[in-house]
Short mmCIF file of C-alpha atoms in Angstrom, two decimals:
data_model
loop_
_atom_site.label_atom_id
_atom_site.label_comp_id
_atom_site.label_asym_id
_atom_site.label_seq_id
_atom_site.Cartn_x
_atom_site.Cartn_y
_atom_site.Cartn_z
CA MET A 606 -5.87 28.19 46.94
CA SER A 607 -4.20 30.99 46.76
CA ARG A 608 -5.48 33.78 43.39
CA LEU A 609 -2.50 33.45 42.27
CA GLY A 610 -2.41 28.84 42.13
CA ARG A 611 -6.07 29.95 40.70
CA LEU A 612 -4.68 31.50 38.79
CA VAL A 613 -1.21 29.29 37.39
CA LEU A 614 -3.73 26.46 37.37
CA ALA A 615 -6.22 28.06 34.53
CA ILE A 616 -3.80 28.63 32.63
CA LEU A 617 -2.43 25.21 32.82
CA VAL A 618 -5.60 23.85 32.09
CA CYS A 619 -6.51 26.19 29.01
CA ALA A 620 -2.74 24.97 27.62
CA SER A 621 -3.87 22.05 28.55
CA GLY A 622 -7.04 21.78 26.51
CA ARG A 623 -5.50 23.85 23.07
CA CYS A 624 -2.22 21.08 22.93
CA LEU A 625 -5.29 18.47 22.85
CA ALA A 626 -6.57 20.84 20.60
CA ALA A 627 -3.54 20.73 18.51
CA GLU A 628 -3.10 17.41 17.62
CA PRO A 629 -4.04 16.13 14.35
CA LEU A 630 -6.60 13.93 13.60
CA VAL A 631 -5.41 11.24 11.81
CA ILE A 632 -7.55 9.67 8.68
CA GLY A 633 -6.33 7.16 7.00
CA THR A 634 -7.75 6.93 2.82
CA ASP A 635 -7.60 4.81 0.06
CA ALA A 636 -7.25 7.59 -2.30
CA THR A 637 -7.18 5.63 -5.54
CA TYR A 638 -11.03 5.95 -5.93
CA PRO A 639 -12.58 9.39 -7.72
CA PRO A 640 -14.53 11.21 -6.95
CA LEU A 641 -13.98 10.80 -4.05
CA GLU A 642 -10.83 10.34 -2.94
CA PHE A 643 -7.54 10.19 -5.70
CA MET A 644 -4.43 12.19 -5.41
CA GLU A 645 -4.15 15.33 -7.84
CA GLY A 646 0.11 15.72 -7.76
CA SER A 647 1.02 15.03 -4.12
CA GLU A 648 -2.58 16.51 -2.61
CA PHE A 649 -5.44 14.33 -1.72
CA THR A 650 -7.94 15.69 -3.36
CA GLY A 651 -11.82 14.43 -3.76
CA PHE A 652 -15.75 15.07 -1.88
CA ASP A 653 -14.42 12.90 0.53
CA ILE A 654 -11.20 14.45 1.37
CA ASP A 655 -12.40 17.91 1.26
CA LEU A 656 -15.53 17.10 3.54
CA GLY A 657 -13.19 15.49 6.28
CA ASN A 658 -10.97 18.45 5.92
CA ALA A 659 -13.91 20.92 6.70
CA ILE A 660 -14.84 18.48 9.26
CA ALA A 661 -11.83 18.68 10.80
CA ARG A 662 -11.40 22.39 10.96
CA GLU A 663 -15.17 22.65 12.34
CA MET A 664 -13.88 20.25 15.19
CA GLY A 665 -10.89 22.20 15.70
CA ARG A 666 -7.75 19.59 14.52
CA THR A 667 -5.91 20.12 11.35
CA PRO A 668 -6.43 17.03 8.96
CA GLN A 669 -3.93 14.69 8.13
CA TRP A 670 -4.13 12.36 5.91
CA VAL A 671 -2.35 9.19 5.08
CA ASN A 672 -3.29 7.01 1.94
CA CYS A 673 -2.93 3.25 2.03
CA GLY A 674 -4.62 1.03 0.86
CA PHE A 675 -7.59 -0.32 1.11
CA ASP A 676 -7.48 -3.91 1.77
CA GLY A 677 -4.90 -2.94 5.40
CA ILE A 678 -6.82 0.42 5.77
CA LEU A 679 -9.47 -1.07 8.68
CA ALA A 680 -6.46 -2.73 10.24
CA ALA A 681 -4.34 -0.36 9.96
CA LEU A 682 -6.99 1.76 11.67
CA GLU A 683 -7.61 -1.09 14.16
CA SER A 684 -4.20 -0.94 15.27
CA GLY A 685 -4.49 2.18 15.89
CA LYS A 686 -2.28 4.36 12.89
CA PHE A 687 -4.99 6.36 12.61
CA ASP A 688 -7.99 7.49 14.28
CA LEU A 689 -10.80 7.56 11.66
CA VAL A 690 -11.15 6.23 7.84
CA MET A 691 -13.05 8.11 5.48
CA SER A 692 -12.37 6.12 2.07
CA ALA A 693 -16.06 5.10 0.44
CA LEU A 694 -16.84 2.84 3.90
CA THR A 695 -20.70 1.25 3.30
CA ILE A 696 -21.95 1.72 6.21
CA THR A 697 -22.57 -2.78 7.21
CA ASP A 698 -23.61 -4.01 10.31
CA GLU A 699 -20.75 -6.55 9.68
CA ARG A 700 -19.02 -3.70 9.83
CA LYS A 701 -20.56 -1.86 12.85
CA ARG A 702 -20.11 -4.41 15.07
CA SER A 703 -15.85 -4.35 14.91
CA LEU A 704 -16.44 -0.38 13.56
CA ALA A 705 -17.92 2.94 16.07
CA PHE A 706 -18.90 4.57 12.33
CA SER A 707 -20.18 8.78 12.23
CA ASP A 708 -23.39 9.06 11.10
CA PRO A 709 -24.11 8.69 6.96
CA TYR A 710 -22.34 11.65 4.68
CA TYR A 711 -23.58 10.55 1.71
CA THR A 712 -24.94 8.41 -0.04
CA ALA A 713 -24.93 6.03 -2.82
CA GLY A 714 -25.13 3.04 -4.93
CA GLN A 715 -24.07 -0.73 -6.62
CA ALA A 716 -23.92 0.91 -10.27
CA LEU A 717 -22.98 -1.79 -13.96
CA ALA A 718 -20.85 -1.04 -16.32
CA CYS A 719 -20.49 -2.98 -19.79
CA ARG A 720 -18.25 -2.16 -23.31
CA LYS A 721 -20.95 -0.73 -26.24
CA ASP A 722 -20.45 -3.45 -28.52
CA ARG A 723 -23.05 -5.33 -25.87
CA PRO A 724 -25.95 -3.43 -26.76
CA ASN A 725 -28.08 -5.90 -25.18
CA LEU A 726 -27.08 -5.97 -21.85
CA LYS A 727 -29.01 -3.96 -19.67
CA GLY A 728 -28.40 -4.82 -16.56
CA ILE A 729 -27.44 -7.97 -14.41
CA GLU A 730 -29.57 -10.03 -15.66
CA ASP A 731 -28.55 -10.66 -18.58
CA LEU A 732 -24.95 -11.56 -16.59
CA LYS A 733 -26.25 -15.28 -15.54
CA GLY A 734 -22.21 -16.58 -16.12
CA ALA A 735 -20.23 -14.07 -16.84
CA THR A 736 -17.30 -12.64 -14.91
CA VAL A 737 -18.24 -9.94 -12.72
CA GLY A 738 -15.24 -7.88 -12.04
CA ILE A 739 -15.30 -5.63 -8.37
CA GLN A 740 -12.54 -4.32 -6.60
CA ILE A 741 -10.93 -6.33 -3.25
CA ASN A 742 -12.59 -5.91 -0.16
CA THR A 743 -15.59 -4.28 -1.39
CA THR A 744 -19.89 -4.07 -0.36
CA ALA A 745 -19.68 -5.17 -4.47
CA LYS A 746 -19.24 -8.88 -3.36
CA GLU A 747 -22.05 -8.50 -0.83
CA VAL A 748 -24.73 -7.57 -3.80
CA LEU A 749 -22.00 -10.88 -5.63
CA ARG A 750 -22.90 -13.01 -3.43
CA GLU A 751 -26.17 -13.22 -3.79
CA ARG A 752 -25.99 -14.62 -7.29
CA PRO A 753 -24.00 -17.42 -7.39
CA ASP A 754 -24.86 -17.98 -11.69
CA ILE A 755 -22.29 -14.81 -11.60
CA ARG A 756 -18.42 -14.84 -11.93
CA MET A 757 -16.48 -12.34 -9.56
CA ARG A 758 -13.66 -11.54 -9.92
CA GLU A 759 -11.77 -9.19 -7.43
CA TYR A 760 -8.62 -6.46 -8.15
CA ASN A 761 -6.35 -4.35 -6.59
CA SER A 762 -8.13 -0.99 -7.61
CA ILE A 763 -10.98 -0.77 -10.02
CA ASP A 764 -9.67 1.33 -12.20
CA LEU A 765 -7.45 -2.29 -13.99
CA ALA A 766 -11.05 -3.97 -13.80
CA LEU A 767 -11.11 -2.14 -15.83
CA LEU A 768 -9.15 -2.14 -17.81
CA ASP A 769 -9.81 -5.75 -18.03
CA LEU A 770 -13.53 -5.27 -19.44
CA GLN A 771 -11.74 -3.23 -21.73
CA ASN A 772 -9.55 -6.02 -23.15
CA GLY A 773 -12.56 -8.08 -23.99
CA ASN A 774 -11.78 -10.71 -20.29
CA ILE A 775 -14.43 -9.82 -18.46
CA ASP A 776 -18.09 -9.16 -19.12
CA ALA A 777 -18.34 -6.11 -16.86
CA VAL A 778 -16.96 -3.76 -13.43
CA MET A 779 -19.77 -3.79 -10.69
CA THR A 780 -18.53 0.01 -8.11
CA ASP A 781 -20.31 2.78 -6.72
CA LEU A 782 -22.06 5.13 -9.40
CA PRO A 783 -20.59 8.48 -9.16
CA VAL A 784 -16.85 6.27 -9.14
CA LEU A 785 -17.73 4.63 -13.18
CA ARG A 786 -19.21 8.50 -13.66
CA TYR A 787 -16.46 9.86 -12.89
CA MET A 788 -14.08 7.26 -15.29
CA LEU A 789 -16.03 6.98 -17.55
CA ARG A 790 -15.43 10.25 -18.58
CA ARG A 791 -12.10 11.05 -19.15
CA SER A 792 -11.29 7.11 -20.50
CA PHE A 793 -12.94 3.58 -21.10
CA ASP A 794 -14.46 5.39 -24.29
CA SER A 795 -15.11 1.73 -25.77
CA LEU A 796 -16.98 1.76 -22.15
CA ARG A 797 -20.79 3.20 -20.96
CA LEU A 798 -23.23 2.46 -18.01
CA THR A 799 -25.93 -0.25 -18.34
CA GLY A 800 -28.67 -0.51 -15.88
CA THR A 801 -29.79 0.59 -12.65
CA LEU A 802 -28.70 1.26 -9.46
CA LEU A 803 -28.48 -2.63 -8.59
CA THR A 804 -28.55 -0.95 -3.90
CA GLU A 805 -28.70 1.85 -1.87
CA GLU A 806 -25.57 2.32 0.22
CA ARG A 807 -25.01 4.23 2.62
CA TYR A 808 -21.03 6.00 3.71
CA GLY A 809 -20.29 6.70 7.40
CA ILE A 810 -16.93 8.02 8.70
CA ALA A 811 -15.12 5.15 11.00
CA ALA A 812 -12.85 4.87 14.24
CA ARG A 813 -11.96 2.77 16.14
CA LYS A 814 -15.03 1.42 18.38
CA ASP A 815 -13.42 2.29 22.10
CA ARG A 816 -13.55 6.08 19.43
CA ALA A 817 -18.02 7.18 20.91
CA ALA A 818 -16.52 10.53 21.92
CA LEU A 819 -14.00 11.15 19.03
CA ILE A 820 -18.06 9.60 16.90
CA ALA A 821 -19.99 12.14 17.91
CA GLU A 822 -17.38 15.06 17.79
CA VAL A 823 -17.43 14.38 14.17
CA ASN A 824 -20.87 14.10 14.12
CA ALA A 825 -21.71 17.60 15.52
CA ALA A 826 -19.04 19.11 13.12
CA MET A 827 -20.99 17.28 10.79
CA ALA A 828 -23.96 18.83 12.16
CA ARG A 829 -23.30 22.24 11.57
CA LEU A 830 -22.05 21.42 9.04
CA GLU A 831 -24.72 20.68 7.34
CA ALA A 832 -26.71 23.54 8.80
CA ARG A 833 -25.03 25.61 6.73
CA GLY A 834 -25.01 24.25 3.96
CA ILE A 835 -21.16 23.00 3.64
CA VAL A 836 -22.09 19.75 2.94
CA ARG A 837 -24.51 20.60 -0.35
CA GLN A 838 -22.23 22.88 -1.61
CA LEU A 839 -20.00 20.09 -2.23
CA HIS A 840 -22.17 17.40 -3.27
CA ALA A 841 -22.53 19.88 -6.02
CA LYS A 842 -19.22 20.52 -6.80
CA TRP A 843 -17.37 16.87 -7.19
CA PHE A 844 -21.23 14.94 -8.27
CA GLY A 845 -23.00 17.55 -10.23
CA GLU A 846 -24.45 16.35 -13.60
CA ASP A 847 -23.30 19.34 -15.05
CA GLU A 848 -18.84 18.49 -15.19
CA THR A 849 -18.11 19.20 -18.60
CA VAL A 850 -14.27 17.28 -19.24
CA THR A 851 -11.42 18.43 -21.15
CA PRO A 852 -9.20 15.67 -21.90
CA ALA A 853 -5.58 16.48 -21.02
CA SER A 854 -2.83 15.92 -23.95
CA ARG A 855 -0.14 12.57 -23.73
CA ARG A 856 2.24 16.06 -23.39
CA ASP A 857 -0.22 17.06 -20.15
CA LEU A 858 -0.28 13.46 -19.23
CA LEU A 859 3.25 13.25 -18.84
CA GLY A 860 4.94 15.64 -17.50
CA ILE A 861 2.24 14.76 -14.42
CA ILE A 862 3.07 11.46 -14.50
CA VAL A 863 6.84 11.12 -14.84
CA PRO A 864 7.65 13.55 -11.99
CA SER A 865 5.39 11.40 -9.85
CA LEU A 866 6.96 8.30 -10.99
CA ALA A 867 10.13 8.97 -10.67
CA ARG A 868 10.14 10.48 -6.98
CA ALA A 869 7.95 6.96 -6.17
CA ALA A 870 10.86 5.41 -8.14
CA LEU A 871 13.78 7.13 -5.35
CA VAL A 872 11.18 5.08 -3.04
CA THR A 873 11.62 2.07 -4.17
CA LEU A 874 15.42 2.26 -4.29
CA GLN A 875 16.03 3.98 -1.57
CA LEU A 876 14.66 1.07 0.93
CA THR A 877 16.40 -1.80 -1.60
CA PHE A 878 19.25 -0.40 -1.23
CA LEU A 879 19.28 0.15 2.42
CA SER A 880 17.47 -3.52 3.25
CA LEU A 881 20.13 -4.57 1.14
CA ILE A 882 22.54 -2.85 2.41
CA LEU A 883 21.98 -3.80 6.36
CA GLY A 884 20.92 -7.85 5.21
CA LEU A 885 24.41 -8.42 4.07
CA PRO A 886 26.56 -8.54 7.36
CA ILE A 887 23.12 -10.82 8.94
CA GLY A 888 22.36 -13.14 6.51
CA LEU A 889 26.73 -14.00 6.37
CA LEU A 890 26.54 -14.13 9.80
CA ILE A 891 23.51 -16.52 10.29
CA ALA A 892 25.50 -18.26 7.34
CA LEU A 893 28.38 -18.81 8.91
CA MET A 894 26.47 -19.76 11.76
CA ARG A 895 24.68 -22.60 9.74
CA ILE A 896 27.83 -24.51 8.64
CA SER A 897 28.83 -24.55 12.63
CA ARG A 898 29.23 -27.79 14.06
CA ARG A 899 27.74 -27.11 17.53
CA ARG A 900 24.75 -26.56 17.62
CA TRP A 901 23.72 -24.34 20.38
CA ILE A 902 24.83 -22.02 17.65
CA SER A 903 23.80 -23.23 14.36
CA LEU A 904 20.25 -24.15 15.59
CA PRO A 905 19.22 -20.47 15.54
CA ALA A 906 20.72 -19.79 12.76
CA VAL A 907 17.96 -22.36 10.85
CA ALA A 908 15.20 -21.87 12.85
CA TYR A 909 15.62 -18.16 11.26
CA VAL A 910 16.21 -18.97 8.10
CA GLU A 911 13.46 -21.27 7.93
CA VAL A 912 10.90 -19.06 9.93
CA LEU A 913 11.69 -15.97 8.04
CA ARG A 914 11.84 -18.28 4.29
CA GLY A 915 8.71 -19.57 5.12
CA THR A 916 6.29 -16.67 5.40
CA PRO A 917 5.33 -14.65 2.97
CA LEU A 918 6.65 -10.77 2.82
CA LEU A 919 3.85 -9.41 3.59
CA VAL A 920 2.82 -11.58 6.97
CA GLN A 921 6.20 -10.54 8.30
CA LEU A 922 5.01 -6.94 6.63
CA PHE A 923 1.68 -6.91 8.59
CA ALA A 924 2.31 -7.97 11.75
CA ILE A 925 5.48 -6.23 12.52
CA TYR A 926 2.77 -2.96 11.10
CA TYR A 927 0.18 -3.76 13.32
CA VAL A 928 0.14 -7.10 15.08
CA LEU A 929 3.00 -5.02 17.30
CA PRO A 930 1.82 -2.46 18.66
CA SER A 931 -0.51 -4.37 20.70
CA ALA A 932 1.98 -5.15 22.41
CA GLY A 933 3.35 -1.59 22.54
CA ILE A 934 5.70 -0.97 20.28
CA GLN A 935 5.22 1.33 18.11
CA LEU A 936 6.79 1.47 14.04
CA GLY A 937 6.27 4.30 11.88
CA GLN A 938 6.10 3.35 7.83
CA TRP A 939 10.02 3.25 6.74
CA PRO A 940 10.77 1.75 10.14
CA ALA A 941 8.61 -0.82 9.65
CA ALA A 942 9.26 -1.38 5.42
CA LEU A 943 12.78 -1.26 6.78
CA LEU A 944 12.68 -4.14 9.06
CA ALA A 945 10.92 -6.62 7.75
CA PHE A 946 13.05 -6.38 4.23
CA THR A 947 16.32 -6.00 6.58
CA LEU A 948 15.11 -9.24 8.15
CA ASN A 949 13.88 -11.02 5.48
CA SER A 950 16.21 -10.84 3.00
CA SER A 951 18.70 -12.01 5.43
CA ALA A 952 17.94 -14.49 5.47
CA TYR A 953 17.74 -15.54 1.56
CA VAL A 954 21.33 -13.83 2.08
CA ALA A 955 22.56 -16.33 4.59
CA GLU A 956 21.31 -19.17 1.85
CA ILE A 957 22.71 -17.94 -0.67
CA PHE A 958 26.95 -17.41 1.22
CA ARG A 959 25.36 -20.64 2.98
CA ALA A 960 25.80 -22.59 -0.61
CA GLY A 961 28.99 -20.62 -1.95
CA ILE A 962 31.32 -21.78 1.47
CA LEU A 963 29.92 -25.18 1.05
CA SER A 964 30.48 -25.37 -2.89
CA LEU A 965 34.38 -24.41 -2.80
CA ASP A 966 36.55 -27.43 -2.11
CA ILE A 967 37.19 -28.61 2.14
CA GLY A 968 40.97 -29.22 1.14
CA GLN A 969 41.22 -25.40 1.30
CA MET A 970 40.64 -24.89 4.70
CA GLU A 971 42.66 -28.03 5.36
CA ALA A 972 45.69 -26.30 3.98
CA ALA A 973 45.46 -23.66 4.92
CA ARG A 974 44.85 -24.53 9.33
CA SER A 975 47.54 -26.45 7.61
CA LEU A 976 49.76 -23.61 7.01
CA GLY A 977 49.24 -22.59 10.84
CA MET A 978 45.75 -20.72 10.29
CA SER A 979 42.78 -20.68 12.84
CA TYR A 980 40.15 -20.87 11.19
CA GLY A 981 38.79 -17.49 11.77
CA MET A 982 41.39 -16.56 9.38
CA ALA A 983 41.07 -19.21 7.08
CA MET A 984 37.31 -18.25 6.59
CA ARG A 985 39.01 -14.58 6.04
CA LEU A 986 41.64 -14.75 4.23
CA VAL A 987 41.30 -18.24 2.05
CA ILE A 988 37.03 -19.42 1.35
CA LEU A 989 35.30 -16.11 1.57
CA PRO A 990 36.81 -13.60 -0.99
CA GLN A 991 36.12 -16.93 -3.28
CA ALA A 992 32.92 -17.27 -2.20
CA VAL A 993 32.43 -13.65 -2.89
CA HIS A 994 33.08 -14.70 -6.26
CA ARG A 995 30.37 -17.23 -7.00
CA VAL A 996 27.70 -15.92 -4.74
CA LEU A 997 27.62 -12.50 -6.78
CA PRO A 998 25.03 -13.91 -9.86
CA PRO A 999 21.73 -15.48 -7.09
CA LEU A 1000 22.72 -11.75 -4.92
CA THR A 1001 22.51 -9.49 -7.88
CA ASN A 1002 19.23 -11.73 -8.50
CA GLU A 1003 18.23 -11.05 -4.63
CA ALA A 1004 18.36 -7.77 -4.83
CA ILE A 1005 15.90 -7.71 -7.84
CA ALA A 1006 13.07 -9.56 -6.76
CA LEU A 1007 14.25 -7.13 -3.47
CA LEU A 1008 13.71 -3.83 -5.70
CA LYS A 1009 10.46 -6.20 -7.16
CA ASP A 1010 8.75 -7.32 -3.16
CA THR A 1011 9.07 -3.26 -2.41
CA SER A 1012 5.51 -2.97 -4.16
CA LEU A 1013 4.11 -4.60 -1.00
CA VAL A 1014 4.62 -1.77 1.11
CA SER A 1015 1.19 -0.44 -0.20
CA VAL A 1016 0.16 -2.09 2.65
CA ILE A 1017 0.95 0.06 5.06
CA ALA A 1018 0.45 2.99 3.46
CA MET A 1019 3.89 3.84 2.00
CA VAL A 1020 3.53 5.29 -1.76
CA GLU A 1021 6.83 2.94 -3.76
CA LEU A 1022 6.24 3.06 -7.62
CA THR A 1023 4.07 0.66 -7.68
CA ARG A 1024 2.00 2.39 -5.37
CA GLN A 1025 1.94 5.77 -6.77
CA GLY A 1026 1.32 4.36 -10.84
CA GLN A 1027 -2.12 3.23 -8.99
CA GLN A 1028 -2.44 5.47 -7.87
CA LEU A 1029 -2.04 7.81 -11.23
CA THR A 1030 -4.79 5.10 -12.84
CA GLY A 1031 -7.50 6.07 -9.84
CA SER A 1032 -6.84 10.35 -10.73
CA LEU A 1033 -6.06 11.10 -14.02
CA ALA A 1034 -7.82 7.27 -15.47
CA VAL A 1035 -4.90 6.59 -17.94
CA PRO A 1036 -3.76 3.02 -17.45
CA MET A 1037 -2.71 2.73 -21.36
CA LEU A 1038 0.01 4.83 -20.26
CA VAL A 1039 0.71 5.12 -16.23
CA TRP A 1040 1.74 0.86 -15.95
CA PRO A 1041 4.08 1.13 -19.68
CA LEU A 1042 5.83 3.81 -17.70
CA VAL A 1043 5.60 2.15 -14.65
CA GLY A 1044 7.98 -1.27 -16.12
CA ALA A 1045 10.64 1.19 -17.94
CA PHE A 1046 11.40 2.32 -14.61
CA TYR A 1047 11.64 -0.58 -13.17
CA LEU A 1048 13.92 -1.88 -16.45
CA ALA A 1049 15.54 1.06 -15.65
CA MET A 1050 16.43 0.15 -12.24
CA THR A 1051 17.11 -3.42 -12.88
CA LEU A 1052 19.81 -2.95 -16.29
CA PRO A 1053 22.85 -1.58 -14.42
CA LEU A 1054 22.59 -4.23 -11.42
CA THR A 1055 22.47 -6.93 -13.68
CA ARG A 1056 25.83 -5.03 -15.51
CA LEU A 1057 27.61 -4.31 -12.83
CA ALA A 1058 27.39 -8.07 -11.32
CA ALA A 1059 28.37 -8.93 -14.85
CA ALA A 1060 30.78 -6.33 -15.43
CA LEU A 1061 32.77 -7.21 -11.58
CA GLU A 1062 32.44 -11.05 -12.82
CA ARG A 1063 34.18 -10.26 -15.46
CA ARG A 1064 37.27 -8.45 -13.94
CA TRP A 1065 37.36 -11.15 -11.40
CA GLN A 1066 38.05 -14.39 -13.43
CA THR A 1067 40.12 -11.74 -15.08
CA LYS A 1068 42.93 -11.30 -12.57
#
């Protein structure tokens, strides 16, 4: 090879290396778990976030965080949505069978919180016959499985468990000690820590089993950070015992909460509107197919409706976002959510239109045909205009149900109104302020729909 050829090859190799190094390091996390990972406005923050950013930079990569509910985060990792998961994930033998873990970066343990009006409750031995709240899919479940004399109640986020404890519906809450300390310092004045650490658990960074080389890079980067004292500094920053907390005023909290919920409500509205707009014509087509006398037309429509109405929307979301990639079909969050909601909505819309069409007197079709109209013309000019009047109320109900169902998209890491509420309660620890506002936003979005439907009904009835 000539010198020029070798030079060109060297340049290409270097350029290729830079391109690989420039690829973002996509890290999944459930940002409702302070002080390890949570949101401040639109920014990720916490011990895991700072450490993950430092590791990515040490590897020459740009960190890209993706917020995903803890119940779906490992499925997202397995389907290739993330490179890594860093979300206070405890290393266990069961998880090691399906995941590759880094070296431990933090040692934590499960602790208990109870109400201050229960001074005699001093530890887990005093909870026989009691109910303990935990966050779903956490290692607290493994602890309580060994105590059949204690009832367990699972919650989507730990702030909901603490709120239930504060309201007197359960007897204690079990979760990681730093999380309990953080939450109790910022809210839940009626609760206290009790007993000693129940476990010693080590957190690790997870990747798929076939990404052992990536985990080796992570371990090397983390070792260099530890040698320079970076990990120790981050530990002191986030877990220092001398932390003092100045509670934010209600006005300051509203200044954070309301704009965040408004942005999330816009996502909810966009998803609802687009799904309904796309689902209406598909649903009408399926309805017309279902009432056809030709079985080769009606049977596929029947199967379409039965499958989509007979399976939960959550399962459909999982299948589209997490299962399709195994068949080589990769969809982003928005396309996957829009496809799932459109298909699901169209099945219900189809049944609404079919019921509206069949509710009309069959004599109207016969009269239209006797006047020389074709079947299609009679359906378009005579039947469908009347059917639309009749189906407007159930279509409005379908739109409202669809709007509320958008909360399910949190399992594919989309942040809509309900998920934003979870993030805010996790970071601010003020569920009694956040959730009424979430409800108010939903009410503000659904009321115009019902008012519009009522106005259109009145207008058409007067004609």
